[in-house]
XYZ file of C-alpha atoms in Angstrom:
90
model
C -46.319 -41.057 -28.023
C -45.902 -42.370 -24.508
C -44.673 -45.934 -23.878
C -48.153 -46.745 -22.318
C -49.988 -45.585 -25.468
C -47.642 -47.363 -27.779
C -48.000 -50.604 -25.798
C -51.692 -50.267 -25.958
C -51.459 -49.826 -29.751
C -49.166 -52.803 -30.071
C -51.502 -54.973 -28.010
C -54.438 -53.896 -30.074
C -52.501 -54.967 -33.193
C -51.727 -58.259 -31.603
C -55.435 -58.848 -30.805
C -56.395 -57.924 -34.325
C -54.377 -60.728 -35.801
C -55.168 -63.318 -33.146
C -57.466 -66.272 -33.877
C -59.695 -68.320 -31.560
C -58.395 -71.570 -33.201
C -54.811 -70.634 -32.480
C -55.718 -69.371 -28.896
C -57.313 -72.728 -28.074
C -54.429 -74.682 -29.397
C -51.905 -72.632 -27.467
C -53.952 -72.946 -24.315
C -53.637 -76.670 -24.615
C -49.964 -76.554 -25.121
C -48.787 -73.817 -22.728
C -49.487 -74.044 -19.046
C -49.476 -70.476 -17.891
C -51.549 -68.018 -15.832
C -51.043 -65.343 -18.438
C -53.775 -64.763 -20.977
C -53.114 -66.099 -24.451
C -54.309 -64.120 -27.467
C -53.682 -66.705 -30.192
C -51.182 -64.876 -32.367
C -49.129 -66.957 -34.817
C -45.315 -66.706 -34.809
C -45.138 -65.185 -38.325
C -47.662 -62.503 -37.222
C -45.838 -61.761 -34.041
C -42.509 -61.434 -35.990
C -44.213 -58.982 -38.546
C -45.496 -56.834 -35.676
C -42.098 -56.953 -33.987
C -40.233 -56.068 -37.168
C -42.434 -53.007 -37.724
C -42.104 -51.907 -34.158
C -38.197 -52.281 -34.246
C -38.149 -50.182 -37.295
C -40.267 -47.557 -35.596
C -38.147 -47.583 -32.440
C -34.812 -47.624 -34.307
C -33.921 -44.071 -33.245
C -35.734 -44.169 -29.855
C -33.933 -43.704 -26.539
C -33.080 -46.867 -24.760
C -35.025 -45.778 -21.630
C -38.066 -45.268 -23.861
C -37.744 -48.828 -25.300
C -37.188 -50.226 -21.750
C -40.380 -48.520 -20.495
C -42.269 -49.766 -23.563
C -41.014 -53.279 -22.895
C -42.156 -53.117 -19.240
C -45.656 -51.958 -20.286
C -45.924 -54.896 -22.672
C -44.677 -57.405 -20.074
C -47.168 -56.030 -17.508
C -50.030 -56.245 -19.964
C -50.542 -59.795 -18.952
C -50.713 -61.792 -22.193
C -48.056 -64.321 -23.385
C -47.659 -62.655 -26.832
C -47.341 -59.083 -25.466
C -44.708 -60.264 -22.952
C -42.703 -61.925 -25.720
C -42.926 -58.867 -27.863
C -41.659 -56.692 -24.955
C -38.743 -58.914 -24.244
C -37.811 -59.003 -27.961
C -38.052 -55.284 -28.453
C -35.841 -54.668 -25.462
C -33.315 -57.353 -26.361
C -33.118 -56.201 -30.049
C -32.767 -52.527 -29.468
C -29.328 -51.134 -30.311
């Protein structure tokens, strides 16, 4: 799977667990030009944990490319996921 396709799959997963109530609350709290999906922190951590497990044996350049795809996606949660995946890769 390419980083672009994996990023799209991760963003789709983020969107599937997002709620309108959470999105509205986050929009009132965060002042950002990025889109906000409305994903709770526990859901984001669950997705991150699964992605880290999947990427455990991946090449560092692949993880970096995936992180960049997530950062460039434009949503606050995807950006956070991208940063966390890159920072946590060993």
